[in-house]
Amino acid sequence: MANLDPSPATATAAHPDKGAAAPEHRLYAKREPVFNRRIDGPFRRFKWFVMVVTLAIYYATPWLRWDRGPYAPDQAVLIDLANRRFYMFGIEIWPHEFYFVAGLLIMAGIGLFLVTSAVGRAWCGYACPQTVWTDLFQHIDRLIDGDRNARFRLYKAPWGPSKIARRLLKWAIYLAISFATGGAWILYFADAPGLMRDFFSGNAAPVAYATVAILTATTFVLGGFLREQVCIYMCPWPRIQSAMLDEKSLIVTYKNWRGEPRASVKKAEKNPGQFGDCVDCNQCVAVCPTGIDIREGPQIGCITCALCIDACDRVMKDIGRPRGLIDYATLEDCKREQAGEAPRPVWRSLMHTRTLVYSGIWAAIGFAMLFALGTRARTDITVAADRNPPYMLLSDGSIRNAYTVKLRNMQNRPRDMKIALDGLPGAVMWTDDMPREKAVRDLIRKVPADTTDVVRLYVVAPEGTVPQEYGFTVQSLDEAAETDRSDIRFEGPETSQ
Amino acid sequence: MAKKHIDEATGVETVGHEWDGIEELDNPMPRWWLWSFYACIVFAIAYSVAYPAWPLIQKGTEGVLGWTSRGELAKDIASDQARRKPILAALAATPIERLPDNPELMRAAIAGGKAAFKVNCVQCHGAGAAGSSGYPNLNDDEWLWGGDLKSIETTVIHGIRQPGDAKTRTSLMPAFGRDNMLTSQQVAQVTQHVLSLRGKGKPNAAGAQLFADNCASCHGPTGQGSREFGAPNLTDAIALYSNSPEAIAKQINTPSHGVMPAWGQRLDPATIKMLAAYVHSLGGGEDFQEAAPEVNNTPAVETHGQP
Ligand code: SF4
Ligand code: SF4
């Protein structure tokens, strides 16, 4: 395969005598645009699959409905910032249950450790939004401008009607996709059909328009123009993820002991045994979405998308050499293979101590969260004692403490709840909306659906009551009969007068 | 100058430092980075022209947009005042007795009173309105001058012992000991009697008789106190000063007399209503029993040693 590649990347990619002469020193480098060639293969197909699935999830999720009855929104996944609720299918999270969200974030973090220690930067290569949108935009490029060579020619061509028309069309499509990206984002924060109507009739909140505008602009610039620059210069993940890799992680590797020295098929046939398998066709460079040459070794620009594997495997097939000159391999396997040992099956590479430990932690957190979700009560009481003054001596010698009690009804129906004093003999309580003469030891509050009822409670204990611990209990008066309890201290004079 | 060092693997010059064998490549920056940097500079210049930015000797540059944080504050205050205007007007128009009929206005009044209390009242009554010795606790159910909304409002308007206010609340306890109205033995006897009203001390006939002759006119025959004269209830558990025999004897010998400003001269009627509503809400507020007692300025006992 002759090297007809016209792209500037090729010229630098080949560097036949790199390092021989001192390079010209420049402070700033112009971006070399990447014109990556279309390729097909198992990894490319997997990348398509991930792209379709992630985009489908992103765009479809806000439209999923979930019947929550008359008192709550019917959107399956909704981050209701105004009312401080997070809905996710059958799960409803209140602000004080934020640890579930924290747990999810920790699981996401450990999940990333797990994936990285197993298959390298697969997140970067397949699932990262920057990758997905860049990939999408690169397909648009190919659709409008053609494949690698055509795009390079157009890039070099002077501005003319055809080039301007193509550019405008392309940017219009970029813009439409960017707008759809920003538009879908806000649907997670409000009822989607209603917001959609408001948005296009100009009645949505200014923050909705601002969010869409910002996300449209960033998608347009980052996905349409900056692309691999984001991965190489802006994103902190490559730095962090590289730190999670070790010799046992599967990464995309060029097997230089097998490939070098490079030579064309013809030359190799003439000199058997003198050259390696790489025919220097540059296909691996041509398909790379970040425009790097994997044959230079592992580098920060590589997002482990494996498209170069697809490309090289195709070349090897064409010339009748075994596949895998570029392949997913662990550094340990590389050493083993170099020494002539048989390669280990992929599952052996995936299951090493680190991945097993990460999986264990990940699963443990997951089960703990599921357990907490399954057993959490939808009734909750919290009691805050007045601190200033901590207690009050009344004229008949009795001692009064005041509390702010919060009763949470986290069900989407109104419920009666019974608050009762637990302990503190002789004490009675009343609320600020009932007369003291009617003070009781337990009282019933009607708590509306999905709300927190804030009650101001006075508790009075007979003269001579010493400071002590006691509690408030709450019980929902329905078939669930959920209970909760809050411990609190009764304050009073240390010695009775 | 150190000799140029070229990294072998990449052919890129290094910056010339080495940390534990690790060298840094001197790769060029992307050009868009440079443009972003220039854009930041342009933005910074534009910003410092548009907004107050540069400190000069007398004052700072003002910015062509005329924006100031002080102006922003003034705007906030004005909009807040505009928001509060209808509430204040409604408060001014509502007699305090009618306030409970309008729960929303009552809530607003309590919230406003809480803020006004923090500014004007905490110096004596404490942040939690719990008072201290000589400064009444406003949370409890003992009231010297009445605990319904109207009585509290009257107290706040006219204050206690305010010479400039004809309707001020005045209670005057004579200095029985210092002014030789009672001997020290008699003071001790009355002290024991007062203690016995709370079930402490030694009940004694002499003390009871002295109490009936000297104290009952204000504190009542049984020591239950009188709101008409601002005389504390001596039979309950709450003492304005202290329940110790020494403190009681001291109060009989040389009484302390509390004062409170007449807030009617300093605060507007709406604020005073808010203060009354807040104090009433603290837990000891009373309902209207009958018409609130008119301000009484007539001392029940001939005054000696008036301050
Ligand atoms: S070198 Fe290969 S794996 Fe790495 S980004 Fe380029 S194509 Fe993807
Ligand atoms: S590694 Fe494979 S794809 Fe790349 S130049 Fe060599 S033969 Fe071609």
JSON list of N, CA and C and ligand atoms in Angstrom, two decimals, chain A residues 47 121 125-126 251-253 283-295 297 299-311 326 328, ligand 1:
[
{"chain": "A", "resi": 47, "resn": "LYS", "atom": "N", "xyz": [-18.20, 0.98, 18.86]},
{"chain": "A", "resi": 47, "resn": "LYS", "atom": "CA", "xyz": [-18.26, 2.42, 19.11]},
{"chain": "A", "resi": 47, "resn": "LYS", "atom": "C", "xyz": [-19.59, 3.00, 18.61]},
{"chain": "A", "resi": 121, "resn": "ARG", "atom": "N", "xyz": [-8.29, 3.39, 29.13]},
{"chain": "A", "resi": 121, "resn": "ARG", "atom": "CA", "xyz": [-9.15, 4.56, 29.05]},
{"chain": "A", "resi": 121, "resn": "ARG", "atom": "C", "xyz": [-10.37, 4.32, 28.17]},
{"chain": "A", "resi": 125, "resn": "GLY", "atom": "N", "xyz": [-12.50, 6.50, 25.27]},
{"chain": "A", "resi": 125, "resn": "GLY", "atom": "CA", "xyz": [-12.62, 6.07, 23.89]},
{"chain": "A", "resi": 125, "resn": "GLY", "atom": "C", "xyz": [-14.04, 5.87, 23.42]},
{"chain": "A", "resi": 126, "resn": "TYR", "atom": "N", "xyz": [-14.93, 5.53, 24.35]},
{"chain": "A", "resi": 126, "resn": "TYR", "atom": "CA", "xyz": [-16.27, 5.16, 23.90]},
{"chain": "A", "resi": 126, "resn": "TYR", "atom": "C", "xyz": [-17.39, 6.01, 24.51]},
{"chain": "A", "resi": 251, "resn": "ILE", "atom": "N", "xyz": [-4.39, -2.02, 27.38]},
{"chain": "A", "resi": 251, "resn": "ILE", "atom": "CA", "xyz": [-4.34, -0.76, 26.66]},
{"chain": "A", "resi": 251, "resn": "ILE", "atom": "C", "xyz": [-4.05, -1.05, 25.19]},
{"chain": "A", "resi": 252, "resn": "VAL", "atom": "N", "xyz": [-4.32, -0.06, 24.36]},
{"chain": "A", "resi": 252, "resn": "VAL", "atom": "CA", "xyz": [-4.02, -0.23, 22.94]},
{"chain": "A", "resi": 252, "resn": "VAL", "atom": "C", "xyz": [-2.50, -0.09, 22.75]},
{"chain": "A", "resi": 253, "resn": "THR", "atom": "N", "xyz": [-1.91, -1.12, 22.21]},
{"chain": "A", "resi": 253, "resn": "THR", "atom": "CA", "xyz": [-0.44, -1.17, 22.12]},
{"chain": "A", "resi": 253, "resn": "THR", "atom": "C", "xyz": [0.00, -1.57, 20.71]},
{"chain": "A", "resi": 283, "resn": "GLN", "atom": "N", "xyz": [-2.23, 3.49, 7.97]},
{"chain": "A", "resi": 283, "resn": "GLN", "atom": "CA", "xyz": [-3.68, 3.40, 8.16]},
{"chain": "A", "resi": 283, "resn": "GLN", "atom": "C", "xyz": [-4.06, 3.65, 9.61]},
{"chain": "A", "resi": 284, "resn": "CYS", "atom": "N", "xyz": [-3.21, 3.18, 10.52]},
{"chain": "A", "resi": 284, "resn": "CYS", "atom": "CA", "xyz": [-3.52, 3.37, 11.95]},
{"chain": "A", "resi": 284, "resn": "CYS", "atom": "C", "xyz": [-3.56, 4.85, 12.28]},
{"chain": "A", "resi": 285, "resn": "VAL", "atom": "N", "xyz": [-2.71, 5.64, 11.65]},
{"chain": "A", "resi": 285, "resn": "VAL", "atom": "CA", "xyz": [-2.70, 7.08, 11.90]},
{"chain": "A", "resi": 285, "resn": "VAL", "atom": "C", "xyz": [-3.90, 7.72, 11.22]},
{"chain": "A", "resi": 286, "resn": "ALA", "atom": "N", "xyz": [-4.24, 7.23, 10.03]},
{"chain": "A", "resi": 286, "resn": "ALA", "atom": "CA", "xyz": [-5.29, 7.86, 9.25]},
{"chain": "A", "resi": 286, "resn": "ALA", "atom": "C", "xyz": [-6.66, 7.75, 9.93]},
{"chain": "A", "resi": 287, "resn": "VAL", "atom": "N", "xyz": [-6.88, 6.69, 10.65]},
{"chain": "A", "resi": 287, "resn": "VAL", "atom": "CA", "xyz": [-8.21, 6.51, 11.26]},
{"chain": "A", "resi": 287, "resn": "VAL", "atom": "C", "xyz": [-8.30, 7.14, 12.65]},
{"chain": "A", "resi": 288, "resn": "CYS", "atom": "N", "xyz": [-7.17, 7.52, 13.20]},
{"chain": "A", "resi": 288, "resn": "CYS", "atom": "CA", "xyz": [-7.18, 7.93, 14.61]},
{"chain": "A", "resi": 288, "resn": "CYS", "atom": "C", "xyz": [-7.95, 9.24, 14.79]},
{"chain": "A", "resi": 289, "resn": "PRO", "atom": "N", "xyz": [-8.95, 9.26, 15.67]},
{"chain": "A", "resi": 289, "resn": "PRO", "atom": "CA", "xyz": [-9.72, 10.48, 15.85]},
{"chain": "A", "resi": 289, "resn": "PRO", "atom": "C", "xyz": [-8.92, 11.60, 16.52]},
{"chain": "A", "resi": 290, "resn": "THR", "atom": "N", "xyz": [-7.83, 11.28, 17.21]},
{"chain": "A", "resi": 290, "resn": "THR", "atom": "CA", "xyz": [-7.03, 12.34, 17.80]},
{"chain": "A", "resi": 290, "resn": "THR", "atom": "C", "xyz": [-5.77, 12.60, 16.98]},
{"chain": "A", "resi": 291, "resn": "GLY", "atom": "N", "xyz": [-5.62, 11.90, 15.85]},
{"chain": "A", "resi": 291, "resn": "GLY", "atom": "CA", "xyz": [-4.54, 12.18, 14.93]},
{"chain": "A", "resi": 291, "resn": "GLY", "atom": "C", "xyz": [-3.16, 11.83, 15.42]},
{"chain": "A", "resi": 292, "resn": "ILE", "atom": "N", "xyz": [-3.04, 10.80, 16.26]},
{"chain": "A", "resi": 292, "resn": "ILE", "atom": "CA", "xyz": [-1.71, 10.45, 16.76]},
{"chain": "A", "resi": 292, "resn": "ILE", "atom": "C", "xyz": [-1.22, 9.17, 16.11]},
{"chain": "A", "resi": 293, "resn": "ASP", "atom": "N", "xyz": [0.05, 8.91, 16.33]},
{"chain": "A", "resi": 293, "resn": "ASP", "atom": "CA", "xyz": [0.66, 7.70, 15.80]},
{"chain": "A", "resi": 293, "resn": "ASP", "atom": "C", "xyz": [0.92, 6.76, 16.97]},
{"chain": "A", "resi": 294, "resn": "ILE", "atom": "N", "xyz": [0.13, 5.71, 17.05]},
{"chain": "A", "resi": 294, "resn": "ILE", "atom": "CA", "xyz": [0.21, 4.80, 18.21]},
{"chain": "A", "resi": 294, "resn": "ILE", "atom": "C", "xyz": [1.55, 4.06, 18.21]},
{"chain": "A", "resi": 295, "resn": "ARG", "atom": "N", "xyz": [2.22, 4.06, 17.06]},
{"chain": "A", "resi": 295, "resn": "ARG", "atom": "CA", "xyz": [3.48, 3.33, 17.01]},
{"chain": "A", "resi": 295, "resn": "ARG", "atom": "C", "xyz": [4.59, 4.04, 17.79]},
{"chain": "A", "resi": 297, "resn": "GLY", "atom": "N", "xyz": [4.26, 4.63, 20.78]},
{"chain": "A", "resi": 297, "resn": "GLY", "atom": "CA", "xyz": [4.11, 4.17, 22.17]},
{"chain": "A", "resi": 297, "resn": "GLY", "atom": "C", "xyz": [2.92, 4.79, 22.84]},
{"chain": "A", "resi": 299, "resn": "GLN", "atom": "N", "xyz": [0.62, 7.18, 24.75]},
{"chain": "A", "resi": 299, "resn": "GLN", "atom": "CA", "xyz": [0.76, 8.63, 24.88]},
{"chain": "A", "resi": 299, "resn": "GLN", "atom": "C", "xyz": [-0.57, 9.24, 25.30]},
{"chain": "A", "resi": 300, "resn": "ILE", "atom": "N", "xyz": [-0.47, 10.47, 25.75]},
{"chain": "A", "resi": 300, "resn": "ILE", "atom": "CA", "xyz": [-1.64, 11.08, 26.36]},
{"chain": "A", "resi": 300, "resn": "ILE", "atom": "C", "xyz": [-2.76, 11.33, 25.35]},
{"chain": "A", "resi": 301, "resn": "GLY", "atom": "N", "xyz": [-2.40, 11.48, 24.07]},
{"chain": "A", "resi": 301, "resn": "GLY", "atom": "CA", "xyz": [-3.43, 11.74, 23.07]},
{"chain": "A", "resi": 301, "resn": "GLY", "atom": "C", "xyz": [-4.27, 10.52, 22.74]},
{"chain": "A", "resi": 302, "resn": "CYS", "atom": "N", "xyz": [-3.84, 9.35, 23.17]},
{"chain": "A", "resi": 302, "resn": "CYS", "atom": "CA", "xyz": [-4.58, 8.13, 22.81]},
{"chain": "A", "resi": 302, "resn": "CYS", "atom": "C", "xyz": [-5.76, 7.94, 23.75]},
{"chain": "A", "resi": 303, "resn": "ILE", "atom": "N", "xyz": [-6.96, 7.88, 23.16]},
{"chain": "A", "resi": 303, "resn": "ILE", "atom": "CA", "xyz": [-8.14, 7.71, 24.00]},
{"chain": "A", "resi": 303, "resn": "ILE", "atom": "C", "xyz": [-8.60, 6.26, 24.04]},
{"chain": "A", "resi": 304, "resn": "THR", "atom": "N", "xyz": [-7.76, 5.34, 23.54]},
{"chain": "A", "resi": 304, "resn": "THR", "atom": "CA", "xyz": [-8.05, 3.91, 23.60]},
{"chain": "A", "resi": 304, "resn": "THR", "atom": "C", "xyz": [-9.36, 3.55, 22.92]},
{"chain": "A", "resi": 305, "resn": "CYS", "atom": "N", "xyz": [-9.59, 4.12, 21.74]},
{"chain": "A", "resi": 305, "resn": "CYS", "atom": "CA", "xyz": [-10.83, 3.81, 21.03]},
{"chain": "A", "resi": 305, "resn": "CYS", "atom": "C", "xyz": [-10.67, 2.59, 20.15]},
{"chain": "A", "resi": 306, "resn": "ALA", "atom": "N", "xyz": [-9.44, 2.17, 19.92]},
{"chain": "A", "resi": 306, "resn": "ALA", "atom": "CA", "xyz": [-9.13, 0.93, 19.21]},
{"chain": "A", "resi": 306, "resn": "ALA", "atom": "C", "xyz": [-9.44, 0.98, 17.72]},
{"chain": "A", "resi": 307, "resn": "LEU", "atom": "N", "xyz": [-9.73, 2.16, 17.17]},
{"chain": "A", "resi": 307, "resn": "LEU", "atom": "CA", "xyz": [-9.97, 2.22, 15.73]},
{"chain": "A", "resi": 307, "resn": "LEU", "atom": "C", "xyz": [-8.72, 1.83, 14.95]},
{"chain": "A", "resi": 308, "resn": "CYS", "atom": "N", "xyz": [-7.54, 2.14, 15.51]},
{"chain": "A", "resi": 308, "resn": "CYS", "atom": "CA", "xyz": [-6.31, 1.77, 14.84]},
{"chain": "A", "resi": 308, "resn": "CYS", "atom": "C", "xyz": [-6.16, 0.24, 14.80]},
{"chain": "A", "resi": 309, "resn": "ILE", "atom": "N", "xyz": [-6.74, -0.44, 15.78]},
{"chain": "A", "resi": 309, "resn": "ILE", "atom": "CA", "xyz": [-6.68, -1.91, 15.74]},
{"chain": "A", "resi": 309, "resn": "ILE", "atom": "C", "xyz": [-7.48, -2.41, 14.54]},
{"chain": "A", "resi": 310, "resn": "ASP", "atom": "N", "xyz": [-8.71, -1.84, 14.41]},
{"chain": "A", "resi": 310, "resn": "ASP", "atom": "CA", "xyz": [-9.54, -2.21, 13.27]},
{"chain": "A", "resi": 310, "resn": "ASP", "atom": "C", "xyz": [-8.78, -1.98, 11.96]},
{"chain": "A", "resi": 311, "resn": "ALA", "atom": "N", "xyz": [-8.11, -0.82, 11.87]},
{"chain": "A", "resi": 311, "resn": "ALA", "atom": "CA", "xyz": [-7.42, -0.47, 10.63]},
{"chain": "A", "resi": 311, "resn": "ALA", "atom": "C", "xyz": [-6.27, -1.43, 10.35]},
{"chain": "A", "resi": 326, "resn": "ILE", "atom": "N", "xyz": [-1.32, -4.15, 16.13]},
{"chain": "A", "resi": 326, "resn": "ILE", "atom": "CA", "xyz": [-1.78, -3.22, 17.17]},
{"chain": "A", "resi": 326, "resn": "ILE", "atom": "C", "xyz": [-2.92, -3.94, 17.86]},
{"chain": "A", "resi": 328, "resn": "TYR", "atom": "N", "xyz": [-5.22, -4.68, 21.85]},
{"chain": "A", "resi": 328, "resn": "TYR", "atom": "CA", "xyz": [-5.38, -4.51, 23.30]},
{"chain": "A", "resi": 328, "resn": "TYR", "atom": "C", "xyz": [-4.45, -5.49, 23.98]},
{"chain": "C", "resi": 1, "resn": "SF4", "atom": "S1", "xyz": [-4.09, 5.63, 18.72]},
{"chain": "C", "resi": 1, "resn": "SF4", "atom": "FE1", "xyz": [-5.65, 4.14, 18.23]},
{"chain": "C", "resi": 1, "resn": "SF4", "atom": "S2", "xyz": [-6.71, 3.80, 20.15]},
{"chain": "C", "resi": 1, "resn": "SF4", "atom": "FE2", "xyz": [-5.51, 5.64, 20.43]},
{"chain": "C", "resi": 1, "resn": "SF4", "atom": "S3", "xyz": [-6.93, 7.24, 19.91]},
{"chain": "C", "resi": 1, "resn": "SF4", "atom": "FE3", "xyz": [-5.84, 6.77, 18.04]},
{"chain": "C", "resi": 1, "resn": "SF4", "atom": "S4", "xyz": [-7.13, 5.25, 17.03]},
{"chain": "C", "resi": 1, "resn": "SF4", "atom": "FE4", "xyz": [-7.83, 5.40, 19.11]}
]
